[in-house]
PDB file of C-alpha atoms in Angstrom:
ATOM      1  CA  UNK S   1      72.967 128.044 127.598  1.00 52.00           C
ATOM      2  CA  UNK S   2      72.496 125.938 130.730  1.00 59.00           C
ATOM      3  CA  UNK S   3      75.607 124.956 132.667  1.00 70.00           C
ATOM      4  CA  UNK S   4      76.268 121.202 132.786  1.00 78.00           C
ATOM      5  CA  UNK S   5      75.197 119.583 136.057  1.00 80.00           C
ATOM      6  CA  UNK S   6      77.876 118.123 138.290  1.00 81.00           C
ATOM      7  CA  UNK S   7      77.473 115.554 141.087  1.00 77.00           C
ATOM      8  CA  UNK S   8      78.075 118.357 143.588  1.00 80.00           C
ATOM      9  CA  UNK S   9      74.815 119.999 142.502  1.00 82.00           C
ATOM     10  CA  UNK S  10      73.009 117.305 144.531  1.00 82.00           C
ATOM     11  CA  UNK S  11      74.585 118.530 147.778  1.00 86.00           C
ATOM     12  CA  UNK S  12      72.149 120.487 149.960  1.00 86.00           C
ATOM     13  CA  UNK S  13      73.467 124.050 150.294  1.00 84.00           C
ATOM     14  CA  UNK S  14      76.580 125.641 148.879  1.00 88.00           C
ATOM     15  CA  UNK S  15      79.587 123.532 147.968  1.00 91.00           C
ATOM     16  CA  UNK S  16      81.915 125.877 149.891  1.00 92.00           C
ATOM     17  CA  UNK S  17      80.122 125.329 153.200  1.00 93.00           C
ATOM     18  CA  UNK S  18      80.629 121.593 152.673  1.00 94.00           C
ATOM     19  CA  UNK S  19      84.322 122.172 151.977  1.00 94.00           C
ATOM     20  CA  UNK S  20      84.461 124.030 155.307  1.00 94.00           C
ATOM     21  CA  UNK S  21      82.497 121.291 157.113  1.00 94.00           C
ATOM     22  CA  UNK S  22      84.742 118.510 155.785  1.00 95.00           C
ATOM     23  CA  UNK S  23      87.885 120.526 156.634  1.00 96.00           C
ATOM     24  CA  UNK S  24      86.717 121.072 160.202  1.00 95.00           C
ATOM     25  CA  UNK S  25      85.714 117.433 160.614  1.00 95.00           C
ATOM     26  CA  UNK S  26      89.171 116.355 159.441  1.00 96.00           C
ATOM     27  CA  UNK S  27      90.877 118.647 161.976  1.00 96.00           C
ATOM     28  CA  UNK S  28      88.736 117.567 164.936  1.00 97.00           C
ATOM     29  CA  UNK S  29      88.768 113.942 163.743  1.00 97.00           C
ATOM     30  CA  UNK S  30      92.568 113.933 163.714  1.00 97.00           C
ATOM     31  CA  UNK S  31      92.619 115.519 167.178  1.00 97.00           C
ATOM     32  CA  UNK S  32      90.330 112.882 168.681  1.00 97.00           C
ATOM     33  CA  UNK S  33      92.222 110.014 167.025  1.00 97.00           C
ATOM     34  CA  UNK S  34      95.507 111.462 168.362  1.00 98.00           C
ATOM     35  CA  UNK S  35      93.926 111.733 171.829  1.00 98.00           C
ATOM     36  CA  UNK S  36      93.009 108.025 171.829  1.00 97.00           C
ATOM     37  CA  UNK S  37      96.410 107.087 170.401  1.00 97.00           C
ATOM     38  CA  UNK S  38      98.282 108.954 173.166  1.00 97.00           C
ATOM     39  CA  UNK S  39      95.887 107.437 175.729  1.00 96.00           C
ATOM     40  CA  UNK S  40      97.408 104.043 174.817  1.00 95.00           C
ATOM     41  CA  UNK S  41     100.650 105.151 176.465  1.00 95.00           C
ATOM     42  CA  UNK S  42      99.007 105.876 179.855  1.00 95.00           C
ATOM     43  CA  UNK S  43      95.441 104.523 180.178  1.00 92.00           C
ATOM     44  CA  UNK S  44      95.420 104.755 183.988  1.00 92.00           C
ATOM     45  CA  UNK S  45      96.692 108.353 183.948  1.00 95.00           C
ATOM     46  CA  UNK S  46      94.074 109.345 181.364  1.00 95.00           C
ATOM     47  CA  UNK S  47      91.292 107.716 183.455  1.00 91.00           C
ATOM     48  CA  UNK S  48      92.479 109.499 186.618  1.00 94.00           C
ATOM     49  CA  UNK S  49      92.641 112.825 184.769  1.00 96.00           C
ATOM     50  CA  UNK S  50      89.186 112.274 183.296  1.00 93.00           C
ATOM     51  CA  UNK S  51      87.757 111.958 186.806  1.00 91.00           C
ATOM     52  CA  UNK S  52      88.415 115.702 187.238  1.00 93.00           C
ATOM     53  CA  UNK S  53      85.914 116.496 184.482  1.00 93.00           C
ATOM     54  CA  UNK S  54      82.291 117.336 185.203  1.00 88.00           C
ATOM     55  CA  UNK S  55      80.459 114.766 183.103  1.00 86.00           C
ATOM     56  CA  UNK S  56      76.967 115.915 184.131  1.00 86.00           C
ATOM     57  CA  UNK S  57      77.707 119.489 183.046  1.00 88.00           C
ATOM     58  CA  UNK S  58      79.077 118.301 179.712  1.00 90.00           C
ATOM     59  CA  UNK S  59      76.070 116.001 179.305  1.00 90.00           C
ATOM     60  CA  UNK S  60      73.744 118.940 179.928  1.00 91.00           C
ATOM     61  CA  UNK S  61      75.736 120.948 177.396  1.00 94.00           C
ATOM     62  CA  UNK S  62      75.093 118.170 174.856  1.00 94.00           C
ATOM     63  CA  UNK S  63      71.343 118.634 175.341  1.00 94.00           C
ATOM     64  CA  UNK S  64      71.789 122.416 175.027  1.00 96.00           C
ATOM     65  CA  UNK S  65      73.722 122.159 171.755  1.00 96.00           C
ATOM     66  CA  UNK S  66      71.448 119.482 170.250  1.00 96.00           C
ATOM     67  CA  UNK S  67      68.402 121.641 171.048  1.00 97.00           C
ATOM     68  CA  UNK S  68      70.155 124.678 169.612  1.00 97.00           C
ATOM     69  CA  UNK S  69      70.793 122.701 166.390  1.00 97.00           C
ATOM     70  CA  UNK S  70      67.110 121.800 166.248  1.00 97.00           C
ATOM     71  CA  UNK S  71      66.134 125.497 166.512  1.00 97.00           C
ATOM     72  CA  UNK S  72      68.640 126.412 163.784  1.00 97.00           C
ATOM     73  CA  UNK S  73      67.196 123.690 161.526  1.00 96.00           C
ATOM     74  CA  UNK S  74      63.671 124.990 162.160  1.00 96.00           C
ATOM     75  CA  UNK S  75      64.863 128.525 161.406  1.00 96.00           C
ATOM     76  CA  UNK S  76      66.425 127.444 158.106  1.00 95.00           C
ATOM     77  CA  UNK S  77      63.175 125.754 157.067  1.00 93.00           C
ATOM     78  CA  UNK S  78      61.072 128.731 158.168  1.00 95.00           C
ATOM     79  CA  UNK S  79      63.062 131.230 156.128  1.00 94.00           C
ATOM     80  CA  UNK S  80      62.769 128.949 153.079  1.00 91.00           C
ATOM     81  CA  UNK S  81      58.999 129.317 153.101  1.00 93.00           C
ATOM     82  CA  UNK S  82      59.096 133.040 153.774  1.00 92.00           C
ATOM     83  CA  UNK S  83      58.461 133.039 157.526  1.00 94.00           C
ATOM     84  CA  UNK S  84      61.254 135.495 158.181  1.00 94.00           C
ATOM     85  CA  UNK S  85      60.107 136.741 161.588  1.00 95.00           C
ATOM     86  CA  UNK S  86      59.683 133.213 162.941  1.00 95.00           C
ATOM     87  CA  UNK S  87      63.070 132.240 161.507  1.00 96.00           C
ATOM     88  CA  UNK S  88      64.718 135.206 163.223  1.00 96.00           C
ATOM     89  CA  UNK S  89      63.346 134.189 166.622  1.00 97.00           C
ATOM     90  CA  UNK S  90      64.371 130.566 166.127  1.00 97.00           C
ATOM     91  CA  UNK S  91      67.886 131.533 165.052  1.00 98.00           C
ATOM     92  CA  UNK S  92      68.195 134.008 167.937  1.00 97.00           C
ATOM     93  CA  UNK S  93      67.077 131.269 170.352  1.00 98.00           C
ATOM     94  CA  UNK S  94      69.649 128.913 168.816  1.00 98.00           C
ATOM     95  CA  UNK S  95      72.332 131.579 169.348  1.00 98.00           C
ATOM     96  CA  UNK S  96      71.169 132.124 172.945  1.00 98.00           C
ATOM     97  CA  UNK S  97      71.590 128.409 173.659  1.00 98.00           C
ATOM     98  CA  UNK S  98      75.057 128.690 172.136  1.00 98.00           C
ATOM     99  CA  UNK S  99      75.800 131.328 174.776  1.00 98.00           C
ATOM    100  CA  UNK S 100      74.455 128.989 177.475  1.00 98.00           C
ATOM    101  CA  UNK S 101      76.868 126.326 176.192  1.00 97.00           C
ATOM    102  CA  UNK S 102      79.764 128.795 176.423  1.00 98.00           C
ATOM    103  CA  UNK S 103      78.748 129.905 179.935  1.00 97.00           C
ATOM    104  CA  UNK S 104      78.737 126.294 181.170  1.00 96.00           C
ATOM    105  CA  UNK S 105      82.066 125.713 179.432  1.00 96.00           C
ATOM    106  CA  UNK S 106      83.428 128.810 181.166  1.00 96.00           C
ATOM    107  CA  UNK S 107      82.344 127.462 184.563  1.00 96.00           C
ATOM    108  CA  UNK S 108      84.033 124.163 183.693  1.00 95.00           C
ATOM    109  CA  UNK S 109      87.311 125.899 182.786  1.00 96.00           C
ATOM    110  CA  UNK S 110      87.158 128.071 185.926  1.00 96.00           C
ATOM    111  CA  UNK S 111      86.700 124.938 188.025  1.00 95.00           C
ATOM    112  CA  UNK S 112      89.777 123.371 186.421  1.00 95.00           C
ATOM    113  CA  UNK S 113      91.785 126.540 187.031  1.00 95.00           C
ATOM    114  CA  UNK S 114      90.692 126.553 190.694  1.00 96.00           C
ATOM    115  CA  UNK S 115      92.000 122.979 190.992  1.00 94.00           C
ATOM    116  CA  UNK S 116      95.326 124.129 189.558  1.00 95.00           C
ATOM    117  CA  UNK S 117      94.766 122.099 186.388  1.00 96.00           C
ATOM    118  CA  UNK S 118      96.372 123.577 183.292  1.00 94.00           C
ATOM    119  CA  UNK S 119      97.447 122.608 179.806  1.00 95.00           C
ATOM    120  CA  UNK S 120     100.678 121.032 181.057  1.00 93.00           C
ATOM    121  CA  UNK S 121      99.228 119.163 184.044  1.00 95.00           C
ATOM    122  CA  UNK S 122      98.914 115.933 182.049  1.00 96.00           C
ATOM    123  CA  UNK S 123      98.739 115.046 178.315  1.00 96.00           C
ATOM    124  CA  UNK S 124      95.028 114.364 178.874  1.00 97.00           C
ATOM    125  CA  UNK S 125      94.494 118.031 179.741  1.00 97.00           C
ATOM    126  CA  UNK S 126      96.639 119.212 176.828  1.00 97.00           C
ATOM    127  CA  UNK S 127      94.189 117.498 174.476  1.00 97.00           C
ATOM    128  CA  UNK S 128      91.225 118.481 176.620  1.00 97.00           C
ATOM    129  CA  UNK S 129      91.993 122.196 176.443  1.00 97.00           C
ATOM    130  CA  UNK S 130      93.104 122.054 172.807  1.00 97.00           C
ATOM    131  CA  UNK S 131      90.059 120.184 171.497  1.00 98.00           C
ATOM    132  CA  UNK S 132      87.322 121.642 173.701  1.00 97.00           C
ATOM    133  CA  UNK S 133      88.833 125.137 173.508  1.00 97.00           C
ATOM    134  CA  UNK S 134      88.993 125.003 169.706  1.00 97.00           C
ATOM    135  CA  UNK S 135      85.412 123.750 169.682  1.00 98.00           C
ATOM    136  CA  UNK S 136      84.297 126.539 172.037  1.00 98.00           C
ATOM    137  CA  UNK S 137      85.899 129.059 169.665  1.00 98.00           C
ATOM    138  CA  UNK S 138      83.750 127.594 166.878  1.00 98.00           C
ATOM    139  CA  UNK S 139      80.668 127.902 169.100  1.00 98.00           C
ATOM    140  CA  UNK S 140      81.479 131.584 169.712  1.00 98.00           C
ATOM    141  CA  UNK S 141      81.943 132.150 165.968  1.00 97.00           C
ATOM    142  CA  UNK S 142      78.737 130.218 165.272  1.00 97.00           C
ATOM    143  CA  UNK S 143      76.729 132.413 167.647  1.00 98.00           C
ATOM    144  CA  UNK S 144      77.873 135.500 165.736  1.00 98.00           C
ATOM    145  CA  UNK S 145      77.107 133.806 162.395  1.00 97.00           C
ATOM    146  CA  UNK S 146      73.592 132.824 163.550  1.00 97.00           C
ATOM    147  CA  UNK S 147      72.855 136.360 164.735  1.00 97.00           C
ATOM    148  CA  UNK S 148      74.181 137.857 161.510  1.00 97.00           C
ATOM    149  CA  UNK S 149      72.161 135.592 159.203  1.00 97.00           C
ATOM    150  CA  UNK S 150      69.074 136.072 161.412  1.00 96.00           C
ATOM    151  CA  UNK S 151      69.424 139.823 161.051  1.00 95.00           C
ATOM    152  CA  UNK S 152      69.720 139.661 157.263  1.00 93.00           C
ATOM    153  CA  UNK S 153      67.045 136.976 156.827  1.00 89.00           C
ATOM    154  CA  UNK S 154      68.211 135.737 153.410  1.00 92.00           C
ATOM    155  CA  UNK S 155      67.492 132.041 152.747  1.00 92.00           C
ATOM    156  CA  UNK S 156      70.878 131.075 151.258  1.00 92.00           C
ATOM    157  CA  UNK S 157      72.773 132.815 154.052  1.00 94.00           C
ATOM    158  CA  UNK S 158      70.552 131.298 156.737  1.00 95.00           C
ATOM    159  CA  UNK S 159      71.068 127.832 155.225  1.00 94.00           C
ATOM    160  CA  UNK S 160      74.862 128.318 155.247  1.00 95.00           C
ATOM    161  CA  UNK S 161      74.828 129.694 158.797  1.00 96.00           C
ATOM    162  CA  UNK S 162      72.683 126.828 160.045  1.00 97.00           C
ATOM    163  CA  UNK S 163      74.965 124.321 158.288  1.00 96.00           C
ATOM    164  CA  UNK S 164      77.979 125.810 160.105  1.00 96.00           C
ATOM    165  CA  UNK S 165      76.073 125.462 163.390  1.00 97.00           C
ATOM    166  CA  UNK S 166      75.198 121.836 162.636  1.00 97.00           C
ATOM    167  CA  UNK S 167      78.898 121.168 162.001  1.00 97.00           C
ATOM    168  CA  UNK S 168      79.661 122.563 165.472  1.00 97.00           C
ATOM    169  CA  UNK S 169      76.934 120.278 166.865  1.00 96.00           C
ATOM    170  CA  UNK S 170      78.292 117.280 164.946  1.00 96.00           C
ATOM    171  CA  UNK S 171      81.814 117.827 166.269  1.00 97.00           C
ATOM    172  CA  UNK S 172      80.534 118.025 169.859  1.00 97.00           C
ATOM    173  CA  UNK S 173      78.640 114.701 169.674  1.00 95.00           C
ATOM    174  CA  UNK S 174      82.015 113.106 168.838  1.00 96.00           C
ATOM    175  CA  UNK S 175      84.122 115.134 171.295  1.00 96.00           C
ATOM    176  CA  UNK S 176      81.821 114.543 174.279  1.00 95.00           C
ATOM    177  CA  UNK S 177      81.964 110.724 174.428  1.00 93.00           C
ATOM    178  CA  UNK S 178      85.657 110.455 173.533  1.00 95.00           C
ATOM    179  CA  UNK S 179      86.938 113.051 176.009  1.00 96.00           C
ATOM    180  CA  UNK S 180      84.354 112.808 178.822  1.00 93.00           C
ATOM    181  CA  UNK S 181      82.870 109.313 178.782  1.00 91.00           C
ATOM    182  CA  UNK S 182      85.245 106.629 177.486  1.00 89.00           C
ATOM    183  CA  UNK S 183      87.039 104.822 180.296  1.00 82.00           C
TER     184      UNK S 183
ATOM    185  CA  UNK M   1      61.142 117.319 147.986  1.00 46.00           C
ATOM    186  CA  UNK M   2      60.041 116.322 151.491  1.00 51.00           C
ATOM    187  CA  UNK M   3      62.618 117.321 154.105  1.00 56.00           C
ATOM    188  CA  UNK M   4      63.474 115.022 157.016  1.00 59.00           C
ATOM    189  CA  UNK M   5      61.789 116.309 160.157  1.00 86.00           C
ATOM    190  CA  UNK M   6      64.149 118.333 162.407  1.00 91.00           C
ATOM    191  CA  UNK M   7      61.924 117.573 165.384  1.00 94.00           C
ATOM    192  CA  UNK M   8      62.145 113.807 164.870  1.00 94.00           C
ATOM    193  CA  UNK M   9      65.934 114.155 164.514  1.00 95.00           C
ATOM    194  CA  UNK M  10      66.070 116.199 167.736  1.00 95.00           C
ATOM    195  CA  UNK M  11      64.047 113.547 169.611  1.00 95.00           C
ATOM    196  CA  UNK M  12      66.391 110.853 168.273  1.00 95.00           C
ATOM    197  CA  UNK M  13      69.457 112.841 169.370  1.00 95.00           C
ATOM    198  CA  UNK M  14      68.026 113.402 172.853  1.00 94.00           C
ATOM    199  CA  UNK M  15      67.254 109.674 173.204  1.00 94.00           C
ATOM    200  CA  UNK M  16      70.736 108.673 172.007  1.00 94.00           C
ATOM    201  CA  UNK M  17      72.331 111.224 174.376  1.00 91.00           C
ATOM    202  CA  UNK M  18      70.300 109.814 177.269  1.00 89.00           C
ATOM    203  CA  UNK M  19      71.585 106.341 176.338  1.00 89.00           C
ATOM    204  CA  UNK M  20      75.202 107.588 176.367  1.00 87.00           C
ATOM    205  CA  UNK M  21      74.694 109.256 179.738  1.00 82.00           C
ATOM    206  CA  UNK M  22      73.128 106.119 181.245  1.00 84.00           C
ATOM    207  CA  UNK M  23      76.074 104.053 180.046  1.00 83.00           C
ATOM    208  CA  UNK M  24      78.548 106.604 181.404  1.00 80.00           C
ATOM    209  CA  UNK M  25      76.822 106.559 184.793  1.00 78.00           C
ATOM    210  CA  UNK M  26      77.087 102.755 184.864  1.00 78.00           C
ATOM    211  CA  UNK M  27      80.768 102.936 183.933  1.00 76.00           C
ATOM    212  CA  UNK M  28      81.770 105.660 186.381  1.00 74.00           C
ATOM    213  CA  UNK M  29      79.766 103.984 189.150  1.00 71.00           C
ATOM    214  CA  UNK M  30      82.578 101.467 189.249  1.00 66.00           C
ATOM    215  CA  UNK M  31      80.325  98.496 188.594  1.00 64.00           C
ATOM    216  CA  UNK M  32      82.008  97.580 185.314  1.00 66.00           C
ATOM    217  CA  UNK M  33      85.469  96.234 184.580  1.00 68.00           C
ATOM    218  CA  UNK M  34      87.204  94.171 181.928  1.00 71.00           C
ATOM    219  CA  UNK M  35      85.078  92.999 179.009  1.00 71.00           C
ATOM    220  CA  UNK M  36      81.830  94.687 180.183  1.00 79.00           C
ATOM    221  CA  UNK M  37      83.709  98.005 180.513  1.00 81.00           C
ATOM    222  CA  UNK M  38      85.051  97.624 176.974  1.00 85.00           C
ATOM    223  CA  UNK M  39      81.566  96.721 175.732  1.00 89.00           C
ATOM    224  CA  UNK M  40      80.131  99.848 177.402  1.00 88.00           C
ATOM    225  CA  UNK M  41      82.829 101.959 175.740  1.00 88.00           C
ATOM    226  CA  UNK M  42      82.043 100.383 172.377  1.00 91.00           C
ATOM    227  CA  UNK M  43      78.340 101.109 172.935  1.00 93.00           C
ATOM    228  CA  UNK M  44      79.101 104.746 173.797  1.00 92.00           C
ATOM    229  CA  UNK M  45      81.078 105.109 170.551  1.00 93.00           C
ATOM    230  CA  UNK M  46      78.288 103.401 168.599  1.00 94.00           C
ATOM    231  CA  UNK M  47      75.762 105.877 170.016  1.00 95.00           C
ATOM    232  CA  UNK M  48      78.091 108.752 169.054  1.00 95.00           C
ATOM    233  CA  UNK M  49      78.267 107.366 165.511  1.00 95.00           C
ATOM    234  CA  UNK M  50      74.449 107.179 165.390  1.00 95.00           C
ATOM    235  CA  UNK M  51      74.172 110.790 166.612  1.00 95.00           C
ATOM    236  CA  UNK M  52      76.659 112.011 164.005  1.00 96.00           C
ATOM    237  CA  UNK M  53      74.721 110.189 161.261  1.00 95.00           C
ATOM    238  CA  UNK M  54      71.460 111.748 162.425  1.00 95.00           C
ATOM    239  CA  UNK M  55      72.935 115.256 162.263  1.00 96.00           C
ATOM    240  CA  UNK M  56      74.431 114.643 158.823  1.00 95.00           C
ATOM    241  CA  UNK M  57      71.286 113.100 157.360  1.00 95.00           C
ATOM    242  CA  UNK M  58      68.553 115.208 158.948  1.00 94.00           C
ATOM    243  CA  UNK M  59      70.036 118.567 159.963  1.00 94.00           C
ATOM    244  CA  UNK M  60      72.557 118.813 157.144  1.00 94.00           C
ATOM    245  CA  UNK M  61      70.020 117.216 154.783  1.00 92.00           C
ATOM    246  CA  UNK M  62      72.146 114.472 153.281  1.00 94.00           C
ATOM    247  CA  UNK M  63      68.923 112.412 153.106  1.00 92.00           C
ATOM    248  CA  UNK M  64      68.238 114.501 150.018  1.00 90.00           C
ATOM    249  CA  UNK M  65      71.511 113.444 148.333  1.00 91.00           C
ATOM    250  CA  UNK M  66      71.706 109.616 148.586  1.00 92.00           C
ATOM    251  CA  UNK M  67      75.140 109.291 146.973  1.00 92.00           C
ATOM    252  CA  UNK M  68      76.684 111.787 149.383  1.00 93.00           C
ATOM    253  CA  UNK M  69      74.768 110.235 152.285  1.00 94.00           C
ATOM    254  CA  UNK M  70      76.346 106.874 151.486  1.00 94.00           C
ATOM    255  CA  UNK M  71      79.807 108.413 151.056  1.00 94.00           C
ATOM    256  CA  UNK M  72      79.676 110.348 154.310  1.00 94.00           C
ATOM    257  CA  UNK M  73      78.093 107.352 156.050  1.00 93.00           C
ATOM    258  CA  UNK M  74      80.872 105.012 154.944  1.00 94.00           C
ATOM    259  CA  UNK M  75      83.617 107.492 155.896  1.00 95.00           C
ATOM    260  CA  UNK M  76      82.018 108.093 159.284  1.00 94.00           C
ATOM    261  CA  UNK M  77      81.709 104.343 159.889  1.00 94.00           C
ATOM    262  CA  UNK M  78      85.390 103.817 159.051  1.00 95.00           C
ATOM    263  CA  UNK M  79      86.371 106.681 161.360  1.00 95.00           C
ATOM    264  CA  UNK M  80      84.210 105.283 164.180  1.00 94.00           C
ATOM    265  CA  UNK M  81      85.897 101.900 163.638  1.00 94.00           C
ATOM    266  CA  UNK M  82      89.304 103.617 163.953  1.00 96.00           C
ATOM    267  CA  UNK M  83      88.271 105.248 167.240  1.00 95.00           C
ATOM    268  CA  UNK M  84      86.862 101.946 168.488  1.00 93.00           C
ATOM    269  CA  UNK M  85      90.085 100.135 167.591  1.00 94.00           C
ATOM    270  CA  UNK M  86      92.182 102.728 169.418  1.00 95.00           C
ATOM    271  CA  UNK M  87      89.878 102.562 172.434  1.00 93.00           C
ATOM    272  CA  UNK M  88      89.878  98.766 172.636  1.00 91.00           C
ATOM    273  CA  UNK M  89      93.664  98.648 172.159  1.00 90.00           C
ATOM    274  CA  UNK M  90      93.975 100.587 175.419  1.00 75.00           C
TER     275      UNK M  90
END
């Protein structure tokens, strides 16, 4: 007997990856809203602190992550139609760009450390390290996930891995303007 | 079912990111203050909302599930409005 269809059957990919995506979006969404709420208490201090950030580097990292997401999407589509070898290369390239993102983030953190800027320097930097650090941890996990699903080459796993990577991408396109650009 | 093109989505995201960067350069150049500065901030948030929608609809394939696309789209719009309100209140 066929199981009854539910509205969730229309969702692309597994329901559980969407549960994960929504959970992560809620966590980062709350963090960014809290950041802007605390900014209300000291707008000038937040603007002065923001001037210590390297906007060009973060902007370049946006291009890196967006391009990485594109490669992951291409890889997911390739594995669907049986082009496993092509999918593996695209997913590996997506993971490599994830490493580029982390390397640039590492340079950014090292620069802050050299300036003597830490978590307790100003509330701006508490949020900065918390939100971007948590995001970087997701990027690191995503790189491992992409490499793992590329190695196994199974369509459902690749789709789930790519969806996780797109979530990381989605979070960054919200983090970048709020933390680095808004004055 | 025809999938949304990842390459078109990528081009859209690059163009929107370039728009955000151009606005940020104008803002940090010190040429904007008061209402124009707030308008630039609102535009930056609007571009971020558009980028998030593109990722949800094209990369995460919500284009294929219209009911979920509308639900996520509405929630995202409300969240962007919350961020905009908090930004403008500052």
